[in-house]
PDB file of C-alpha atoms and ligand atoms in Angstrom:
ATOM      1  CA  MET T   1     -17.059 199.871  90.661  1.00 86.00           C
ATOM      2  CA  PRO T   2     -16.314 201.732  87.417  1.00 90.00           C
ATOM      3  CA  GLY T   3     -15.016 199.579  84.602  1.00 93.00           C
ATOM      4  CA  ILE T   4     -16.366 196.350  86.096  1.00 94.00           C
ATOM      5  CA  GLY T   5     -19.543 195.088  84.465  1.00 96.00           C
ATOM      6  CA  PRO T   6     -21.902 192.467  85.868  1.00 95.00           C
ATOM      7  CA  ARG T   7     -19.996 189.576  84.235  1.00 96.00           C
ATOM      8  CA  SER T   8     -16.625 190.678  85.584  1.00 95.00           C
ATOM      9  CA  ALA T   9     -18.153 191.273  89.014  1.00 95.00           C
ATOM     10  CA  GLU T  10     -19.549 187.751  88.995  1.00 96.00           C
ATOM     11  CA  ARG T  11     -16.180 186.286  87.972  1.00 94.00           C
ATOM     12  CA  ILE T  12     -14.385 188.229  90.712  1.00 91.00           C
ATOM     13  CA  ALA T  13     -16.954 187.196  93.339  1.00 92.00           C
ATOM     14  CA  LEU T  14     -16.629 183.527  92.371  1.00 93.00           C
ATOM     15  CA  TRP T  15     -12.833 183.721  92.342  1.00 92.00           C
ATOM     16  CA  MET T  16     -12.822 185.348  95.802  1.00 89.00           C
ATOM     17  CA  ASN T  17     -15.072 182.631  97.065  1.00 90.00           C
ATOM     18  CA  GLN T  18     -13.484 179.587  95.450  1.00 91.00           C
ATOM     19  CA  SER T  19      -9.799 180.243  94.841  1.00 87.00           C
ATOM     20  CA  ARG T  20      -7.192 179.713  97.498  1.00 81.00           C
ATOM     21  CA  ASP T  21      -5.024 182.367  95.806  1.00 82.00           C
ATOM     22  CA  ALA T  22      -7.630 185.026  96.454  1.00 80.00           C
ATOM     23  CA  ARG T  23      -6.492 186.631  99.667  1.00 87.00           C
ATOM     24  CA  ALA T  24      -9.806 188.321 100.324  1.00 87.00           C
ATOM     25  CA  ALA T  25      -8.907 189.741 103.742  1.00 89.00           C
ATOM     26  CA  GLU T  26      -5.706 191.297 102.368  1.00 91.00           C
ATOM     27  CA  ILE T  27      -7.551 192.765  99.388  1.00 91.00           C
ATOM     28  CA  ALA T  28     -10.205 194.184 101.717  1.00 92.00           C
ATOM     29  CA  LEU T  29      -7.521 195.775 103.897  1.00 93.00           C
ATOM     30  CA  ALA T  30      -5.706 197.195 100.869  1.00 92.00           C
ATOM     31  CA  ILE T  31      -8.912 198.752  99.522  1.00 92.00           C
ATOM     32  CA  GLU T  32      -9.708 200.203 102.933  1.00 93.00           C
ATOM     33  CA  ALA T  33      -6.190 201.600 103.330  1.00 91.00           C
ATOM     34  CA  ALA T  34      -6.335 203.150  99.862  1.00 90.00           C
ATOM     35  CA  ALA T  35      -9.735 204.701 100.483  1.00 91.00           C
ATOM     36  CA  GLU T  36      -8.783 206.134 103.856  1.00 92.00           C
ATOM     37  CA  GLY T  37      -5.061 206.766 103.560  1.00 93.00           C
ATOM     38  CA  ILE T  38      -4.776 208.471 100.177  1.00 94.00           C
ATOM     39  CA  ARG T  39      -5.499 212.166 100.039  1.00 94.00           C
ATOM     40  CA  PRO T  40      -4.597 215.044  97.733  1.00 95.00           C
ATOM     41  CA  CYS T  41      -1.107 216.499  98.114  1.00 97.00           C
ATOM     42  CA  GLU T  42      -1.331 219.923  99.760  1.00 96.00           C
ATOM     43  CA  LEU T  43       0.928 221.436  97.105  1.00 96.00           C
ATOM     44  CA  CYS T  44       0.139 219.853  93.754  1.00 97.00           C
ATOM     45  CA  GLY T  45      -3.091 217.919  94.339  1.00 97.00           C
ATOM     46  CA  PHE T  46      -1.599 214.553  93.309  1.00 97.00           C
ATOM     47  CA  PHE T  47      -2.379 211.382  95.285  1.00 96.00           C
ATOM     48  CA  SER T  48      -0.453 211.208  98.535  1.00 96.00           C
ATOM     49  CA  THR T  49      -0.294 209.294 101.791  1.00 93.00           C
ATOM     50  CA  GLY T  50       1.162 212.273 103.667  1.00 94.00           C
ATOM     51  CA  PRO T  51       0.644 216.037 103.541  1.00 96.00           C
ATOM     52  CA  VAL T  52       3.009 216.264 100.546  1.00 96.00           C
ATOM     53  CA  CYS T  53       3.262 213.689  97.718  1.00 97.00           C
ATOM     54  CA  GLU T  54       6.359 211.794  96.566  1.00 96.00           C
ATOM     55  CA  ILE T  55       6.917 214.081  93.585  1.00 97.00           C
ATOM     56  CA  CYS T  56       6.746 217.313  95.629  1.00 96.00           C
ATOM     57  CA  GLY T  57       8.935 215.731  98.308  1.00 96.00           C
ATOM     58  CA  ASP T  58      11.576 214.657  95.781  1.00 97.00           C
ATOM     59  CA  ALA T  59      14.427 217.190  95.962  1.00 95.00           C
ATOM     60  CA  SER T  60      15.908 215.895  92.691  1.00 97.00           C
ATOM     61  CA  ARG T  61      12.919 217.143  90.659  1.00 97.00           C
ATOM     62  CA  ASP T  62      13.507 220.267  88.576  1.00 97.00           C
ATOM     63  CA  GLY T  63      11.864 223.168  90.385  1.00 96.00           C
ATOM     64  CA  SER T  64      12.188 225.480  87.378  1.00 97.00           C
ATOM     65  CA  LEU T  65       9.432 223.579  85.518  1.00 97.00           C
ATOM     66  CA  LEU T  66       5.839 223.522  86.694  1.00 98.00           C
ATOM     67  CA  CYS T  67       3.380 221.488  84.637  1.00 98.00           C
ATOM     68  CA  VAL T  68      -0.288 222.413  85.064  1.00 98.00           C
ATOM     69  CA  VAL T  69      -2.831 219.625  84.486  1.00 98.00           C
ATOM     70  CA  GLU T  70      -6.586 219.436  84.891  1.00 97.00           C
ATOM     71  CA  GLN T  71      -6.838 216.381  87.137  1.00 97.00           C
ATOM     72  CA  ALA T  72      -4.460 214.526  89.448  1.00 97.00           C
ATOM     73  CA  THR T  73      -4.971 211.456  87.230  1.00 96.00           C
ATOM     74  CA  ASP T  74      -3.403 213.383  84.315  1.00 97.00           C
ATOM     75  CA  ILE T  75      -0.081 213.237  86.174  1.00 97.00           C
ATOM     76  CA  LEU T  76       0.057 209.426  85.861  1.00 96.00           C
ATOM     77  CA  PRO T  77       0.460 209.219  82.041  1.00 94.00           C
ATOM     78  CA  LEU T  78       2.913 212.141  82.087  1.00 95.00           C
ATOM     79  CA  GLU T  79       5.016 210.349  84.719  1.00 95.00           C
ATOM     80  CA  ARG T  80       4.906 207.137  82.686  1.00 94.00           C
ATOM     81  CA  THR T  81       6.653 208.888  79.792  1.00 92.00           C
ATOM     82  CA  GLY T  82       9.698 209.254  82.061  1.00 93.00           C
ATOM     83  CA  VAL T  83      10.832 212.374  80.149  1.00 93.00           C
ATOM     84  CA  TYR T  84       9.492 215.060  82.489  1.00 96.00           C
ATOM     85  CA  ARG T  85      11.458 215.772  85.666  1.00 96.00           C
ATOM     86  CA  GLY T  86       9.758 218.957  86.812  1.00 97.00           C
ATOM     87  CA  ARG T  87       6.879 219.469  89.196  1.00 97.00           C
ATOM     88  CA  TYR T  88       3.106 219.441  88.721  1.00 98.00           C
ATOM     89  CA  HIS T  89       0.020 221.364  89.702  1.00 98.00           C
ATOM     90  CA  ALA T  90      -3.443 219.837  89.322  1.00 98.00           C
ATOM     91  CA  LEU T  91      -6.236 222.381  88.950  1.00 98.00           C
ATOM     92  CA  GLY T  92      -8.997 219.956  89.929  1.00 96.00           C
ATOM     93  CA  GLY T  93     -10.871 220.538  86.672  1.00 96.00           C
ATOM     94  CA  ARG T  94     -11.124 223.069  83.877  1.00 95.00           C
ATOM     95  CA  ILE T  95     -13.140 226.157  83.139  1.00 96.00           C
ATOM     96  CA  ALA T  96     -16.482 224.896  81.830  1.00 94.00           C
ATOM     97  CA  PRO T  97     -19.295 227.479  82.027  1.00 91.00           C
ATOM     98  CA  LEU T  98     -21.878 224.936  80.856  1.00 92.00           C
ATOM     99  CA  ASP T  99     -21.049 222.763  83.871  1.00 92.00           C
ATOM    100  CA  HIS T 100     -20.921 225.850  86.128  1.00 93.00           C
ATOM    101  CA  VAL T 101     -17.181 225.503  86.682  1.00 94.00           C
ATOM    102  CA  GLY T 102     -15.476 228.890  86.850  1.00 95.00           C
ATOM    103  CA  PRO T 103     -11.889 229.828  87.732  1.00 95.00           C
ATOM    104  CA  GLU T 104     -12.851 230.239  91.398  1.00 95.00           C
ATOM    105  CA  GLN T 105     -13.706 226.526  91.621  1.00 96.00           C
ATOM    106  CA  LEU T 106     -10.212 225.545  90.484  1.00 97.00           C
ATOM    107  CA  ARG T 107      -6.907 225.549  92.355  1.00 97.00           C
ATOM    108  CA  ILE T 108      -5.727 228.664  90.531  1.00 97.00           C
ATOM    109  CA  GLY T 109      -5.110 230.732  93.693  1.00 96.00           C
ATOM    110  CA  GLU T 110      -2.860 227.916  94.955  1.00 97.00           C
ATOM    111  CA  LEU T 111      -1.026 227.949  91.610  1.00 97.00           C
ATOM    112  CA  MET T 112      -0.355 231.693  91.861  1.00 96.00           C
ATOM    113  CA  LYS T 113       0.906 231.212  95.414  1.00 96.00           C
ATOM    114  CA  ARG T 114       3.294 228.464  94.296  1.00 96.00           C
ATOM    115  CA  ILE T 115       4.631 230.673  91.510  1.00 96.00           C
ATOM    116  CA  GLU T 116       5.408 233.305  94.166  1.00 95.00           C
ATOM    117  CA  THR T 117       7.058 230.936  96.629  1.00 96.00           C
ATOM    118  CA  GLU T 118       8.723 228.375  94.343  1.00 96.00           C
ATOM    119  CA  GLY T 119       9.689 230.715  91.502  1.00 96.00           C
ATOM    120  CA  PRO T 120       9.452 228.332  88.523  1.00 97.00           C
ATOM    121  CA  LYS T 121      10.843 229.652  85.238  1.00 97.00           C
ATOM    122  CA  GLU T 122       8.384 227.894  82.953  1.00 97.00           C
ATOM    123  CA  ILE T 123       4.718 227.013  83.363  1.00 97.00           C
ATOM    124  CA  ILE T 124       3.764 224.169  81.026  1.00 97.00           C
ATOM    125  CA  LEU T 125       0.041 223.974  80.370  1.00 97.00           C
ATOM    126  CA  ALA T 126      -0.818 220.309  79.766  1.00 97.00           C
ATOM    127  CA  LEU T 127      -4.551 220.798  79.382  1.00 96.00           C
ATOM    128  CA  GLY T 128      -7.104 219.033  77.219  1.00 92.00           C
ATOM    129  CA  ALA T 129      -7.239 219.795  73.497  1.00 89.00           C
ATOM    130  CA  ASP T 130     -10.883 220.853  73.531  1.00 90.00           C
ATOM    131  CA  VAL T 131     -12.940 224.012  74.048  1.00 91.00           C
ATOM    132  CA  GLU T 132     -12.693 223.892  77.850  1.00 94.00           C
ATOM    133  CA  GLY T 133      -8.975 223.112  77.738  1.00 94.00           C
ATOM    134  CA  ASP T 134      -8.472 226.089  75.406  1.00 93.00           C
ATOM    135  CA  ALA T 135     -10.563 228.372  77.652  1.00 94.00           C
ATOM    136  CA  THR T 136      -8.571 227.320  80.720  1.00 96.00           C
ATOM    137  CA  ALA T 137      -5.239 227.742  78.924  1.00 96.00           C
ATOM    138  CA  ASN T 138      -6.211 231.221  77.679  1.00 95.00           C
ATOM    139  CA  TYR T 139      -7.412 232.260  81.120  1.00 96.00           C
ATOM    140  CA  LEU T 140      -4.160 231.131  82.754  1.00 97.00           C
ATOM    141  CA  ALA T 141      -2.016 232.687  80.017  1.00 96.00           C
ATOM    142  CA  ASP T 142      -3.781 236.031  80.629  1.00 96.00           C
ATOM    143  CA  LEU T 143      -3.342 235.715  84.376  1.00 95.00           C
ATOM    144  CA  LEU T 144       0.355 234.847  84.084  1.00 95.00           C
ATOM    145  CA  ARG T 145       1.205 237.542  81.546  1.00 93.00           C
ATOM    146  CA  GLU T 146       2.493 239.899  84.250  1.00 90.00           C
ATOM    147  CA  LYS T 147       4.467 237.196  86.063  1.00 93.00           C
ATOM    148  CA  PRO T 148       8.162 236.607  85.437  1.00 94.00           C
ATOM    149  CA  VAL T 149       7.572 233.133  83.953  1.00 95.00           C
ATOM    150  CA  SER T 150       7.342 231.832  80.429  1.00 96.00           C
ATOM    151  CA  VAL T 151       4.092 230.053  79.691  1.00 96.00           C
ATOM    152  CA  THR T 152       4.061 227.179  77.224  1.00 96.00           C
ATOM    153  CA  ARG T 153       1.421 224.716  76.146  1.00 94.00           C
ATOM    154  CA  ILE T 154       2.149 221.100  75.197  1.00 93.00           C
ATOM    155  CA  ALA T 155       2.039 220.447  71.454  1.00 89.00           C
ATOM    156  CA  GLN T 156      -1.084 219.069  69.870  1.00 87.00           C
ATOM    157  CA  GLY T 157      -1.050 216.956  66.783  1.00 86.00           C
ATOM    158  CA  LEU T 158      -0.875 213.459  65.402  1.00 85.00           C
ATOM    159  CA  PRO T 159      -0.896 210.409  67.658  1.00 83.00           C
ATOM    160  CA  ALA T 160       2.171 208.157  67.470  1.00 82.00           C
ATOM    161  CA  GLY T 161       1.738 205.492  64.813  1.00 82.00           C
ATOM    162  CA  GLY T 162      -1.060 207.392  63.119  1.00 77.00           C
ATOM    163  CA  GLY T 163      -1.094 208.353  59.473  1.00 85.00           C
ATOM    164  CA  LEU T 164      -2.400 211.644  58.120  1.00 88.00           C
ATOM    165  CA  GLU T 165      -5.409 209.998  56.514  1.00 87.00           C
ATOM    166  CA  SER T 166      -6.836 208.969  59.889  1.00 84.00           C
ATOM    167  CA  ALA T 167      -6.503 212.418  61.522  1.00 87.00           C
ATOM    168  CA  ASP T 168      -9.429 214.827  61.720  1.00 89.00           C
ATOM    169  CA  GLU T 169      -9.128 218.375  60.357  1.00 90.00           C
ATOM    170  CA  LEU T 170      -8.746 220.034  63.787  1.00 87.00           C
ATOM    171  CA  THR T 171      -5.919 217.708  64.797  1.00 88.00           C
ATOM    172  CA  LEU T 172      -4.186 218.252  61.461  1.00 90.00           C
ATOM    173  CA  SER T 173      -4.551 222.027  61.590  1.00 90.00           C
ATOM    174  CA  ARG T 174      -3.122 222.058  65.123  1.00 87.00           C
ATOM    175  CA  ALA T 175      -0.280 219.791  64.059  1.00 88.00           C
ATOM    176  CA  LEU T 176       0.458 222.235  61.221  1.00 89.00           C
ATOM    177  CA  SER T 177       0.374 225.338  63.408  1.00 86.00           C
ATOM    178  CA  GLY T 178       2.513 223.622  66.060  1.00 84.00           C
ATOM    179  CA  ARG T 179       5.214 222.570  63.553  1.00 86.00           C
ATOM    180  CA  ARG T 180       8.854 223.083  64.424  1.00 83.00           C
ATOM    181  CA  ARG T 181      12.226 222.939  62.751  1.00 86.00           C
ATOM    182  CA  ILE T 182      13.679 219.460  62.520  1.00 85.00           C
ATOM    183  CA  ASP T 183      17.091 220.621  63.743  1.00 78.00           C
ATOM    184  CA  ASN T 184      15.463 221.803  66.976  1.00 60.00           C
ATOM    185  CA  CYS T 185      14.516 218.318  68.102  1.00 55.00           C
TER     186      CYS T 185
HETATM  187 ZN1   ZN M 201       2.522 217.028  95.352  1.00 83.99          ZN
END
């Protein structure tokens, strides 16, 4: 299992075997249920136990905002912020020619279909701040130019709690170019 080294595995195995609190059968069932019962949402690609996930099925979410992420797992930290109430679309990766991933391997056709049927007003690109993330963002921005939606990209800059002296030049230059007026906050 990823993230569990030999020492942790040994500790878990011993705990399962020796502790009365370790409900091994229940854990086994839970793992089995998770492995078999969780599938990608047909709309957004997020984890779901039914055809459509909880977020897509939630009528109180703001349908005018559609946030595009690379992977379904990217939705988790965004949801934890609690500030975003729109919907999501996971591409299933990003354009990476070196890894032989082109636009046709991503859920871009599904995204275009959702824009037609759901009519969001703003597409927020929450993609990685690296070469592949940039390539994917540029590709999507080109593709969406003719559509009646505004396309935005999440800001890139300094991490919370970080000083300028610890930031690299690329981060700083992006923070500078993404600056905004203080009275707009
Ligand atoms: Zn969904």
